[in-house]
């Protein structure tokens, strides 16, 4: 079910067909905002969804990133297996958040802070965000030179994830910036594991969605229902 829905979502992203993909544009995002299309894409994929307003300048929390990482890597089912316990006193066991936090920590994408608490409600910093996203692409400390967090910031810049940003590692991450970073992550190649590997984008490695060429819709073919499209794959 998830794969079929994801395929349709990718089609909707290509052609803007929203007949069965519910999406109401946030009224607090200007039409000319550089992050508008990123927010729309992520919302359709269920990765950044908020009630009523997007609040672009609101800060993303550490707990929010943990949940986004699980969803964008298409590992919700796996994370749910980790939800029965909590490693940290500020995370309740038997919650979705516990599963997500345990998952990202187990995968070494995020870590607790110095006091051995996760601080899920604390604002996320660019150092924490870029580290998690670069690691999602398959990179680790041994692949980078220099000292943390600048080495991860530099790699994120090289990969294009924070291209055009003027930021410091300790700055808090607003939602508009997170949207751009995640949108770029989807289309960034993961780390190659060998010389003969074909380049593979992050979204291709997760199966979150697929891209298809749309040949017909209900507007161009009477054989299709209003919520159907014809692609090169059927």
JSON list of C-alpha atoms in Angstrom, two decimals:
[
{"chain": "A", "resi": 1, "resn": "UNK", "atom": "CA", "xyz": [0.00, 0.00, 0.00]},
{"chain": "A", "resi": 2, "resn": "UNK", "atom": "CA", "xyz": [2.75, 2.44, 0.90]},
{"chain": "A", "resi": 3, "resn": "UNK", "atom": "CA", "xyz": [4.62, 1.85, -2.34]},
{"chain": "A", "resi": 4, "resn": "UNK", "atom": "CA", "xyz": [1.53, 2.32, -4.50]},
{"chain": "A", "resi": 5, "resn": "UNK", "atom": "CA", "xyz": [0.65, 5.53, -2.71]},
{"chain": "A", "resi": 6, "resn": "UNK", "atom": "CA", "xyz": [4.23, 6.74, -2.93]},
{"chain": "A", "resi": 7, "resn": "UNK", "atom": "CA", "xyz": [4.28, 6.17, -6.67]},
{"chain": "A", "resi": 8, "resn": "UNK", "atom": "CA", "xyz": [1.16, 8.29, -7.06]},
{"chain": "A", "resi": 9, "resn": "UNK", "atom": "CA", "xyz": [2.67, 10.98, -4.88]},
{"chain": "A", "resi": 10, "resn": "UNK", "atom": "CA", "xyz": [5.71, 11.16, -7.13]},
{"chain": "A", "resi": 11, "resn": "UNK", "atom": "CA", "xyz": [3.43, 11.58, -10.13]},
{"chain": "A", "resi": 12, "resn": "UNK", "atom": "CA", "xyz": [1.62, 14.36, -8.33]},
{"chain": "A", "resi": 13, "resn": "UNK", "atom": "CA", "xyz": [4.92, 16.06, -7.69]},
{"chain": "A", "resi": 14, "resn": "UNK", "atom": "CA", "xyz": [5.79, 15.98, -11.38]},
{"chain": "A", "resi": 15, "resn": "UNK", "atom": "CA", "xyz": [2.52, 17.22, -12.84]},
{"chain": "A", "resi": 16, "resn": "UNK", "atom": "CA", "xyz": [0.82, 18.93, -9.95]},
{"chain": "A", "resi": 17, "resn": "UNK", "atom": "CA", "xyz": [-2.13, 16.49, -10.00]},
{"chain": "A", "resi": 18, "resn": "UNK", "atom": "CA", "xyz": [-3.71, 16.89, -6.59]},
{"chain": "A", "resi": 19, "resn": "UNK", "atom": "CA", "xyz": [-7.15, 15.33, -7.13]},
{"chain": "A", "resi": 20, "resn": "UNK", "atom": "CA", "xyz": [-6.57, 12.55, -4.59]},
{"chain": "A", "resi": 21, "resn": "UNK", "atom": "CA", "xyz": [-3.58, 13.98, -2.77]},
{"chain": "A", "resi": 22, "resn": "UNK", "atom": "CA", "xyz": [-4.94, 16.38, -0.21]},
{"chain": "A", "resi": 23, "resn": "UNK", "atom": "CA", "xyz": [-2.75, 19.45, 0.14]},
{"chain": "A", "resi": 24, "resn": "UNK", "atom": "CA", "xyz": [-3.81, 22.88, 1.25]},
{"chain": "A", "resi": 25, "resn": "UNK", "atom": "CA", "xyz": [-1.12, 25.48, 0.71]},
{"chain": "A", "resi": 26, "resn": "UNK", "atom": "CA", "xyz": [0.03, 27.16, 3.89]},
{"chain": "A", "resi": 27, "resn": "UNK", "atom": "CA", "xyz": [-1.20, 30.75, 3.87]},
{"chain": "A", "resi": 28, "resn": "UNK", "atom": "CA", "xyz": [1.91, 32.05, 5.63]},
{"chain": "A", "resi": 29, "resn": "UNK", "atom": "CA", "xyz": [4.28, 31.07, 2.79]},
{"chain": "A", "resi": 30, "resn": "UNK", "atom": "CA", "xyz": [4.76, 33.82, 0.16]},
{"chain": "A", "resi": 31, "resn": "UNK", "atom": "CA", "xyz": [4.30, 32.70, -3.44]},
{"chain": "A", "resi": 32, "resn": "UNK", "atom": "CA", "xyz": [7.84, 33.80, -4.27]},
{"chain": "A", "resi": 33, "resn": "UNK", "atom": "CA", "xyz": [9.48, 32.10, -1.26]},
{"chain": "A", "resi": 34, "resn": "UNK", "atom": "CA", "xyz": [12.57, 30.10, -2.22]},
{"chain": "A", "resi": 35, "resn": "UNK", "atom": "CA", "xyz": [11.41, 27.22, -0.04]},
{"chain": "A", "resi": 36, "resn": "UNK", "atom": "CA", "xyz": [7.77, 27.06, -1.24]},
{"chain": "A", "resi": 37, "resn": "UNK", "atom": "CA", "xyz": [8.14, 24.11, -3.63]},
{"chain": "A", "resi": 38, "resn": "UNK", "atom": "CA", "xyz": [10.24, 22.23, -1.07]},
{"chain": "A", "resi": 39, "resn": "UNK", "atom": "CA", "xyz": [7.54, 22.61, 1.57]},
{"chain": "A", "resi": 40, "resn": "UNK", "atom": "CA", "xyz": [4.87, 21.44, -0.85]},
{"chain": "A", "resi": 41, "resn": "UNK", "atom": "CA", "xyz": [6.86, 18.36, -1.83]},
{"chain": "A", "resi": 42, "resn": "UNK", "atom": "CA", "xyz": [7.66, 17.41, 1.76]},
{"chain": "A", "resi": 43, "resn": "UNK", "atom": "CA", "xyz": [4.07, 17.97, 2.85]},
{"chain": "A", "resi": 44, "resn": "UNK", "atom": "CA", "xyz": [2.76, 15.70, 0.12]},
{"chain": "A", "resi": 45, "resn": "UNK", "atom": "CA", "xyz": [5.21, 13.04, 1.28]},
{"chain": "A", "resi": 46, "resn": "UNK", "atom": "CA", "xyz": [4.07, 13.48, 4.88]},
{"chain": "A", "resi": 47, "resn": "UNK", "atom": "CA", "xyz": [7.50, 14.62, 6.08]},
{"chain": "A", "resi": 48, "resn": "UNK", "atom": "CA", "xyz": [6.76, 18.15, 7.30]},
{"chain": "A", "resi": 49, "resn": "UNK", "atom": "CA", "xyz": [3.08, 18.52, 8.12]},
{"chain": "A", "resi": 50, "resn": "UNK", "atom": "CA", "xyz": [1.71, 21.20, 10.42]},
{"chain": "A", "resi": 51, "resn": "UNK", "atom": "CA", "xyz": [-1.76, 22.33, 11.37]},
{"chain": "A", "resi": 52, "resn": "UNK", "atom": "CA", "xyz": [-3.01, 25.52, 9.71]},
{"chain": "A", "resi": 53, "resn": "UNK", "atom": "CA", "xyz": [0.32, 27.38, 9.44]},
{"chain": "A", "resi": 54, "resn": "UNK", "atom": "CA", "xyz": [3.83, 26.42, 8.41]},
{"chain": "A", "resi": 55, "resn": "UNK", "atom": "CA", "xyz": [5.43, 29.13, 10.57]},
{"chain": "A", "resi": 56, "resn": "UNK", "atom": "CA", "xyz": [8.61, 29.22, 8.47]},
{"chain": "A", "resi": 57, "resn": "UNK", "atom": "CA", "xyz": [10.69, 30.95, 11.13]},
{"chain": "A", "resi": 58, "resn": "UNK", "atom": "CA", "xyz": [9.75, 28.56, 13.93]},
{"chain": "A", "resi": 59, "resn": "UNK", "atom": "CA", "xyz": [12.66, 26.39, 15.02]},
{"chain": "A", "resi": 60, "resn": "UNK", "atom": "CA", "xyz": [12.78, 22.66, 14.33]},
{"chain": "A", "resi": 61, "resn": "UNK", "atom": "CA", "xyz": [13.26, 20.56, 17.48]},
{"chain": "A", "resi": 62, "resn": "UNK", "atom": "CA", "xyz": [15.60, 17.63, 18.02]},
{"chain": "A", "resi": 63, "resn": "UNK", "atom": "CA", "xyz": [12.66, 15.30, 18.51]},
{"chain": "A", "resi": 64, "resn": "UNK", "atom": "CA", "xyz": [11.09, 16.53, 15.30]},
{"chain": "A", "resi": 65, "resn": "UNK", "atom": "CA", "xyz": [14.24, 15.76, 13.33]},
{"chain": "A", "resi": 66, "resn": "UNK", "atom": "CA", "xyz": [14.37, 12.24, 14.80]},
{"chain": "A", "resi": 67, "resn": "UNK", "atom": "CA", "xyz": [10.85, 11.60, 13.51]},
{"chain": "A", "resi": 68, "resn": "UNK", "atom": "CA", "xyz": [11.58, 13.17, 10.12]},
{"chain": "A", "resi": 69, "resn": "UNK", "atom": "CA", "xyz": [14.69, 11.00, 9.70]},
{"chain": "A", "resi": 70, "resn": "UNK", "atom": "CA", "xyz": [12.67, 7.85, 10.31]},
{"chain": "A", "resi": 71, "resn": "UNK", "atom": "CA", "xyz": [10.01, 8.87, 7.80]},
{"chain": "A", "resi": 72, "resn": "UNK", "atom": "CA", "xyz": [12.31, 10.18, 5.07]},
{"chain": "A", "resi": 73, "resn": "UNK", "atom": "CA", "xyz": [14.38, 6.98, 5.23]},
{"chain": "A", "resi": 74, "resn": "UNK", "atom": "CA", "xyz": [11.16, 4.95, 5.02]},
{"chain": "A", "resi": 75, "resn": "UNK", "atom": "CA", "xyz": [11.81, 3.16, 8.31]},
{"chain": "A", "resi": 76, "resn": "UNK", "atom": "CA", "xyz": [8.63, 3.85, 10.30]},
{"chain": "A", "resi": 77, "resn": "UNK", "atom": "CA", "xyz": [7.92, 0.15, 10.76]},
{"chain": "A", "resi": 78, "resn": "UNK", "atom": "CA", "xyz": [11.43, -0.55, 11.98]},
{"chain": "A", "resi": 79, "resn": "UNK", "atom": "CA", "xyz": [11.37, 2.40, 14.39]},
{"chain": "A", "resi": 80, "resn": "UNK", "atom": "CA", "xyz": [8.11, 1.17, 15.89]},
{"chain": "A", "resi": 81, "resn": "UNK", "atom": "CA", "xyz": [9.96, -1.95, 17.04]},
{"chain": "A", "resi": 82, "resn": "UNK", "atom": "CA", "xyz": [12.16, 0.28, 19.21]},
{"chain": "A", "resi": 83, "resn": "UNK", "atom": "CA", "xyz": [9.28, 2.11, 20.90]},
{"chain": "A", "resi": 84, "resn": "UNK", "atom": "CA", "xyz": [8.82, -0.21, 23.90]},
{"chain": "A", "resi": 85, "resn": "UNK", "atom": "CA", "xyz": [11.65, 1.30, 25.91]},
{"chain": "A", "resi": 86, "resn": "UNK", "atom": "CA", "xyz": [13.48, 4.57, 26.39]},
{"chain": "A", "resi": 87, "resn": "UNK", "atom": "CA", "xyz": [17.19, 5.15, 26.84]},
{"chain": "A", "resi": 88, "resn": "UNK", "atom": "CA", "xyz": [16.70, 8.65, 28.19]},
{"chain": "A", "resi": 89, "resn": "UNK", "atom": "CA", "xyz": [14.79, 10.12, 31.16]},
{"chain": "A", "resi": 90, "resn": "UNK", "atom": "CA", "xyz": [13.22, 12.85, 29.02]},
{"chain": "A", "resi": 91, "resn": "UNK", "atom": "CA", "xyz": [11.67, 10.39, 26.52]},
{"chain": "A", "resi": 92, "resn": "UNK", "atom": "CA", "xyz": [8.58, 8.39, 27.43]},
{"chain": "A", "resi": 93, "resn": "UNK", "atom": "CA", "xyz": [8.61, 4.71, 26.53]},
{"chain": "A", "resi": 94, "resn": "UNK", "atom": "CA", "xyz": [5.87, 3.20, 24.37]},
{"chain": "A", "resi": 95, "resn": "UNK", "atom": "CA", "xyz": [5.56, 6.31, 22.23]},
{"chain": "A", "resi": 96, "resn": "UNK", "atom": "CA", "xyz": [6.31, 7.03, 18.60]},
{"chain": "A", "resi": 97, "resn": "UNK", "atom": "CA", "xyz": [8.97, 9.50, 19.71]},
{"chain": "A", "resi": 98, "resn": "UNK", "atom": "CA", "xyz": [10.74, 6.82, 21.76]},
{"chain": "A", "resi": 99, "resn": "UNK", "atom": "CA", "xyz": [10.87, 4.52, 18.75]},
{"chain": "A", "resi": 100, "resn": "UNK", "atom": "CA", "xyz": [12.23, 7.26, 16.50]},
{"chain": "A", "resi": 101, "resn": "UNK", "atom": "CA", "xyz": [14.83, 8.46, 19.00]},
{"chain": "A", "resi": 102, "resn": "UNK", "atom": "CA", "xyz": [16.01, 4.92, 19.73]},
{"chain": "A", "resi": 103, "resn": "UNK", "atom": "CA", "xyz": [16.24, 4.27, 15.97]},
{"chain": "A", "resi": 104, "resn": "UNK", "atom": "CA", "xyz": [18.32, 7.36, 15.11]},
{"chain": "A", "resi": 105, "resn": "UNK", "atom": "CA", "xyz": [20.64, 6.76, 18.04]},
{"chain": "A", "resi": 106, "resn": "UNK", "atom": "CA", "xyz": [21.08, 3.08, 17.20]},
{"chain": "A", "resi": 107, "resn": "UNK", "atom": "CA", "xyz": [21.91, 4.08, 13.59]},
{"chain": "A", "resi": 108, "resn": "UNK", "atom": "CA", "xyz": [24.36, 6.74, 14.88]},
{"chain": "A", "resi": 109, "resn": "UNK", "atom": "CA", "xyz": [22.50, 9.52, 13.09]},
{"chain": "A", "resi": 110, "resn": "UNK", "atom": "CA", "xyz": [21.90, 11.51, 16.28]},
{"chain": "A", "resi": 111, "resn": "UNK", "atom": "CA", "xyz": [23.21, 11.26, 19.84]},
{"chain": "A", "resi": 112, "resn": "UNK", "atom": "CA", "xyz": [22.20, 12.33, 23.32]},
{"chain": "A", "resi": 113, "resn": "UNK", "atom": "CA", "xyz": [23.68, 15.52, 24.74]},
{"chain": "A", "resi": 114, "resn": "UNK", "atom": "CA", "xyz": [26.38, 15.76, 27.39]},
{"chain": "A", "resi": 115, "resn": "UNK", "atom": "CA", "xyz": [23.95, 15.22, 30.29]},
{"chain": "A", "resi": 116, "resn": "UNK", "atom": "CA", "xyz": [22.78, 11.89, 28.77]},
{"chain": "A", "resi": 117, "resn": "UNK", "atom": "CA", "xyz": [19.37, 13.34, 27.94]},
{"chain": "A", "resi": 118, "resn": "UNK", "atom": "CA", "xyz": [18.05, 13.63, 24.41]},
{"chain": "A", "resi": 119, "resn": "UNK", "atom": "CA", "xyz": [16.30, 17.00, 24.85]},
{"chain": "A", "resi": 120, "resn": "UNK", "atom": "CA", "xyz": [13.58, 16.35, 22.26]},
{"chain": "A", "resi": 121, "resn": "UNK", "atom": "CA", "xyz": [12.02, 19.79, 22.68]},
{"chain": "A", "resi": 122, "resn": "UNK", "atom": "CA", "xyz": [15.26, 21.74, 22.34]},
{"chain": "A", "resi": 123, "resn": "UNK", "atom": "CA", "xyz": [15.82, 23.65, 19.09]},
{"chain": "A", "resi": 124, "resn": "UNK", "atom": "CA", "xyz": [17.94, 21.79, 16.57]},
{"chain": "A", "resi": 125, "resn": "UNK", "atom": "CA", "xyz": [21.27, 23.33, 15.56]},
{"chain": "A", "resi": 126, "resn": "UNK", "atom": "CA", "xyz": [22.79, 23.32, 12.08]},
{"chain": "A", "resi": 127, "resn": "UNK", "atom": "CA", "xyz": [25.66, 21.22, 13.44]},
{"chain": "A", "resi": 128, "resn": "UNK", "atom": "CA", "xyz": [23.23, 18.53, 14.56]},
{"chain": "A", "resi": 129, "resn": "UNK", "atom": "CA", "xyz": [21.13, 18.75, 11.41]},
{"chain": "A", "resi": 130, "resn": "UNK", "atom": "CA", "xyz": [23.99, 18.56, 8.91]},
{"chain": "A", "resi": 131, "resn": "UNK", "atom": "CA", "xyz": [25.61, 15.70, 10.81]},
{"chain": "A", "resi": 132, "resn": "UNK", "atom": "CA", "xyz": [22.41, 13.65, 10.68]},
{"chain": "A", "resi": 133, "resn": "UNK", "atom": "CA", "xyz": [21.73, 14.34, 7.00]},
{"chain": "A", "resi": 134, "resn": "UNK", "atom": "CA", "xyz": [25.29, 13.66, 5.86]},
{"chain": "A", "resi": 135, "resn": "UNK", "atom": "CA", "xyz": [25.27, 10.40, 7.80]},
{"chain": "A", "resi": 136, "resn": "UNK", "atom": "CA", "xyz": [21.94, 9.47, 6.18]},
{"chain": "A", "resi": 137, "resn": "UNK", "atom": "CA", "xyz": [23.81, 9.61, 2.87]},
{"chain": "A", "resi": 138, "resn": "UNK", "atom": "CA", "xyz": [26.22, 6.97, 4.12]},
{"chain": "A", "resi": 139, "resn": "UNK", "atom": "CA", "xyz": [29.13, 9.11, 5.30]},
{"chain": "A", "resi": 140, "resn": "UNK", "atom": "CA", "xyz": [30.84, 8.73, 8.68]},
{"chain": "A", "resi": 141, "resn": "UNK", "atom": "CA", "xyz": [33.65, 10.37, 10.63]},
{"chain": "A", "resi": 142, "resn": "UNK", "atom": "CA", "xyz": [36.25, 8.30, 8.78]},
{"chain": "A", "resi": 143, "resn": "UNK", "atom": "CA", "xyz": [35.17, 9.76, 5.44]},
{"chain": "A", "resi": 144, "resn": "UNK", "atom": "CA", "xyz": [35.73, 13.33, 6.53]},
{"chain": "A", "resi": 145, "resn": "UNK", "atom": "CA", "xyz": [38.75, 15.41, 7.42]},
{"chain": "A", "resi": 146, "resn": "UNK", "atom": "CA", "xyz": [38.86, 18.10, 10.04]},
{"chain": "A", "resi": 147, "resn": "UNK", "atom": "CA", "xyz": [37.08, 18.56, 13.33]},
{"chain": "A", "resi": 148, "resn": "UNK", "atom": "CA", "xyz": [33.38, 18.20, 14.14]},
{"chain": "A", "resi": 149, "resn": "UNK", "atom": "CA", "xyz": [31.12, 19.94, 13.45]},
{"chain": "A", "resi": 150, "resn": "UNK", "atom": "CA", "xyz": [32.89, 21.93, 10.73]},
{"chain": "A", "resi": 151, "resn": "UNK", "atom": "CA", "xyz": [33.79, 18.78, 8.81]},
{"chain": "A", "resi": 152, "resn": "UNK", "atom": "CA", "xyz": [30.10, 17.83, 8.52]},
{"chain": "A", "resi": 153, "resn": "UNK", "atom": "CA", "xyz": [29.12, 21.40, 7.69]},
{"chain": "A", "resi": 154, "resn": "UNK", "atom": "CA", "xyz": [31.74, 21.44, 4.93]},
{"chain": "A", "resi": 155, "resn": "UNK", "atom": "CA", "xyz": [30.51, 18.11, 3.53]},
{"chain": "A", "resi": 156, "resn": "UNK", "atom": "CA", "xyz": [26.91, 19.30, 3.57]},
{"chain": "A", "resi": 157, "resn": "UNK", "atom": "CA", "xyz": [27.99, 22.38, 1.63]},
{"chain": "A", "resi": 158, "resn": "UNK", "atom": "CA", "xyz": [29.94, 20.25, -0.87]},
{"chain": "A", "resi": 159, "resn": "UNK", "atom": "CA", "xyz": [26.91, 18.02, -1.41]},
{"chain": "A", "resi": 160, "resn": "UNK", "atom": "CA", "xyz": [24.69, 21.06, -1.96]},
{"chain": "A", "resi": 161, "resn": "UNK", "atom": "CA", "xyz": [22.48, 20.48, 1.07]},
{"chain": "A", "resi": 162, "resn": "UNK", "atom": "CA", "xyz": [23.20, 23.90, 2.57]},
{"chain": "A", "resi": 163, "resn": "UNK", "atom": "CA", "xyz": [24.24, 25.66, -0.62]},
{"chain": "A", "resi": 164, "resn": "UNK", "atom": "CA", "xyz": [23.59, 29.38, -0.41]},
{"chain": "A", "resi": 165, "resn": "UNK", "atom": "CA", "xyz": [23.21, 29.37, 3.38]},
{"chain": "A", "resi": 166, "resn": "UNK", "atom": "CA", "xyz": [25.19, 31.80, 5.52]},
{"chain": "A", "resi": 167, "resn": "UNK", "atom": "CA", "xyz": [25.11, 30.03, 8.85]},
{"chain": "A", "resi": 168, "resn": "UNK", "atom": "CA", "xyz": [27.13, 28.93, 11.85]},
{"chain": "A", "resi": 169, "resn": "UNK", "atom": "CA", "xyz": [27.10, 25.47, 13.37]},
{"chain": "A", "resi": 170, "resn": "UNK", "atom": "CA", "xyz": [25.44, 26.68, 16.60]},
{"chain": "A", "resi": 171, "resn": "UNK", "atom": "CA", "xyz": [22.55, 28.48, 14.87]},
{"chain": "A", "resi": 172, "resn": "UNK", "atom": "CA", "xyz": [19.06, 27.11, 15.37]},
{"chain": "A", "resi": 173, "resn": "UNK", "atom": "CA", "xyz": [17.38, 25.62, 12.29]},
{"chain": "A", "resi": 174, "resn": "UNK", "atom": "CA", "xyz": [14.16, 27.33, 11.15]},
{"chain": "A", "resi": 175, "resn": "UNK", "atom": "CA", "xyz": [11.52, 25.28, 9.35]},
{"chain": "A", "resi": 176, "resn": "UNK", "atom": "CA", "xyz": [12.10, 26.99, 6.01]},
{"chain": "A", "resi": 177, "resn": "UNK", "atom": "CA", "xyz": [15.78, 25.99, 6.07]},
{"chain": "A", "resi": 178, "resn": "UNK", "atom": "CA", "xyz": [14.95, 22.44, 7.14]},
{"chain": "A", "resi": 179, "resn": "UNK", "atom": "CA", "xyz": [12.53, 22.14, 4.22]},
{"chain": "A", "resi": 180, "resn": "UNK", "atom": "CA", "xyz": [15.21, 23.17, 1.74]},
{"chain": "A", "resi": 181, "resn": "UNK", "atom": "CA", "xyz": [17.76, 20.81, 3.28]},
{"chain": "A", "resi": 182, "resn": "UNK", "atom": "CA", "xyz": [15.43, 17.82, 3.22]},
{"chain": "A", "resi": 183, "resn": "UNK", "atom": "CA", "xyz": [14.25, 18.54, -0.30]},
{"chain": "A", "resi": 184, "resn": "UNK", "atom": "CA", "xyz": [17.84, 18.68, -1.50]},
{"chain": "A", "resi": 185, "resn": "UNK", "atom": "CA", "xyz": [18.71, 15.53, 0.46]},
{"chain": "A", "resi": 186, "resn": "UNK", "atom": "CA", "xyz": [16.12, 13.54, -1.50]},
{"chain": "A", "resi": 187, "resn": "UNK", "atom": "CA", "xyz": [17.90, 14.34, -4.77]},
{"chain": "A", "resi": 188, "resn": "UNK", "atom": "CA", "xyz": [21.46, 13.98, -3.48]},
{"chain": "A", "resi": 189, "resn": "UNK", "atom": "CA", "xyz": [23.51, 10.90, -4.40]},
{"chain": "A", "resi": 190, "resn": "UNK", "atom": "CA", "xyz": [24.28, 8.55, -1.54]},
{"chain": "A", "resi": 191, "resn": "UNK", "atom": "CA", "xyz": [27.88, 7.59, -0.86]},
{"chain": "A", "resi": 192, "resn": "UNK", "atom": "CA", "xyz": [29.20, 5.13, -3.43]},
{"chain": "A", "resi": 193, "resn": "UNK", "atom": "CA", "xyz": [30.37, 1.80, -2.05]},
{"chain": "A", "resi": 194, "resn": "UNK", "atom": "CA", "xyz": [32.53, 0.87, -5.04]},
{"chain": "A", "resi": 195, "resn": "UNK", "atom": "CA", "xyz": [33.99, 2.00, -8.36]},
{"chain": "A", "resi": 196, "resn": "UNK", "atom": "CA", "xyz": [31.38, 0.10, -10.37]},
{"chain": "A", "resi": 197, "resn": "UNK", "atom": "CA", "xyz": [28.40, 1.49, -8.48]},
{"chain": "A", "resi": 198, "resn": "UNK", "atom": "CA", "xyz": [25.89, 3.51, -10.46]},
{"chain": "A", "resi": 199, "resn": "UNK", "atom": "CA", "xyz": [25.03, 6.84, -8.80]},
{"chain": "A", "resi": 200, "resn": "UNK", "atom": "CA", "xyz": [21.89, 6.51, -6.72]},
{"chain": "A", "resi": 201, "resn": "UNK", "atom": "CA", "xyz": [19.90, 9.37, -5.25]},
{"chain": "A", "resi": 202, "resn": "UNK", "atom": "CA", "xyz": [18.78, 9.18, -1.64]},
{"chain": "A", "resi": 203, "resn": "UNK", "atom": "CA", "xyz": [15.09, 8.80, -2.48]},
{"chain": "A", "resi": 204, "resn": "UNK", "atom": "CA", "xyz": [15.94, 5.89, -4.80]},
{"chain": "A", "resi": 205, "resn": "UNK", "atom": "CA", "xyz": [17.80, 4.13, -2.01]},
{"chain": "A", "resi": 206, "resn": "UNK", "atom": "CA", "xyz": [14.86, 4.31, 0.41]},
{"chain": "A", "resi": 207, "resn": "UNK", "atom": "CA", "xyz": [11.91, 3.41, -1.82]},
{"chain": "A", "resi": 208, "resn": "UNK", "atom": "CA", "xyz": [10.04, 6.37, -0.36]},
{"chain": "A", "resi": 209, "resn": "UNK", "atom": "CA", "xyz": [8.65, 7.19, -3.80]},
{"chain": "A", "resi": 210, "resn": "UNK", "atom": "CA", "xyz": [9.37, 6.54, -7.46]},
{"chain": "A", "resi": 211, "resn": "UNK", "atom": "CA", "xyz": [9.44, 8.77, -10.52]},
{"chain": "A", "resi": 212, "resn": "UNK", "atom": "CA", "xyz": [7.34, 7.93, -13.56]},
{"chain": "A", "resi": 213, "resn": "UNK", "atom": "CA", "xyz": [6.53, 9.59, -16.86]},
{"chain": "A", "resi": 214, "resn": "UNK", "atom": "CA", "xyz": [2.83, 10.44, -17.00]},
{"chain": "A", "resi": 215, "resn": "UNK", "atom": "CA", "xyz": [1.29, 9.64, -20.39]},
{"chain": "A", "resi": 216, "resn": "UNK", "atom": "CA", "xyz": [-2.41, 10.29, -19.73]},
{"chain": "A", "resi": 217, "resn": "UNK", "atom": "CA", "xyz": [-4.76, 11.61, -17.04]},
{"chain": "A", "resi": 218, "resn": "UNK", "atom": "CA", "xyz": [-8.55, 11.69, -16.81]},
{"chain": "A", "resi": 219, "resn": "UNK", "atom": "CA", "xyz": [-8.39, 15.03, -18.61]},
{"chain": "A", "resi": 220, "resn": "UNK", "atom": "CA", "xyz": [-6.66, 13.54, -21.64]},
{"chain": "A", "resi": 221, "resn": "UNK", "atom": "CA", "xyz": [-8.23, 10.07, -21.71]},
{"chain": "A", "resi": 222, "resn": "UNK", "atom": "CA", "xyz": [-11.84, 9.07, -21.15]},
{"chain": "A", "resi": 223, "resn": "UNK", "atom": "CA", "xyz": [-10.65, 5.61, -20.10]},
{"chain": "A", "resi": 224, "resn": "UNK", "atom": "CA", "xyz": [-9.20, 6.94, -16.84]},
{"chain": "A", "resi": 225, "resn": "UNK", "atom": "CA", "xyz": [-11.06, 7.83, -13.67]},
{"chain": "A", "resi": 226, "resn": "UNK", "atom": "CA", "xyz": [-10.52, 11.18, -11.98]},
{"chain": "A", "resi": 227, "resn": "UNK", "atom": "CA", "xyz": [-8.01, 9.70, -9.53]},
{"chain": "A", "resi": 228, "resn": "UNK", "atom": "CA", "xyz": [-6.09, 7.64, -12.11]},
{"chain": "A", "resi": 229, "resn": "UNK", "atom": "CA", "xyz": [-3.11, 8.33, -14.34]},
{"chain": "A", "resi": 230, "resn": "UNK", "atom": "CA", "xyz": [-1.39, 6.26, -17.01]},
{"chain": "A", "resi": 231, "resn": "UNK", "atom": "CA", "xyz": [2.41, 6.03, -16.81]},
{"chain": "A", "resi": 232, "resn": "UNK", "atom": "CA", "xyz": [5.06, 4.25, -18.83]},
{"chain": "A", "resi": 233, "resn": "UNK", "atom": "CA", "xyz": [4.80, 1.52, -16.22]},
{"chain": "A", "resi": 234, "resn": "UNK", "atom": "CA", "xyz": [1.04, 1.09, -16.48]}
]
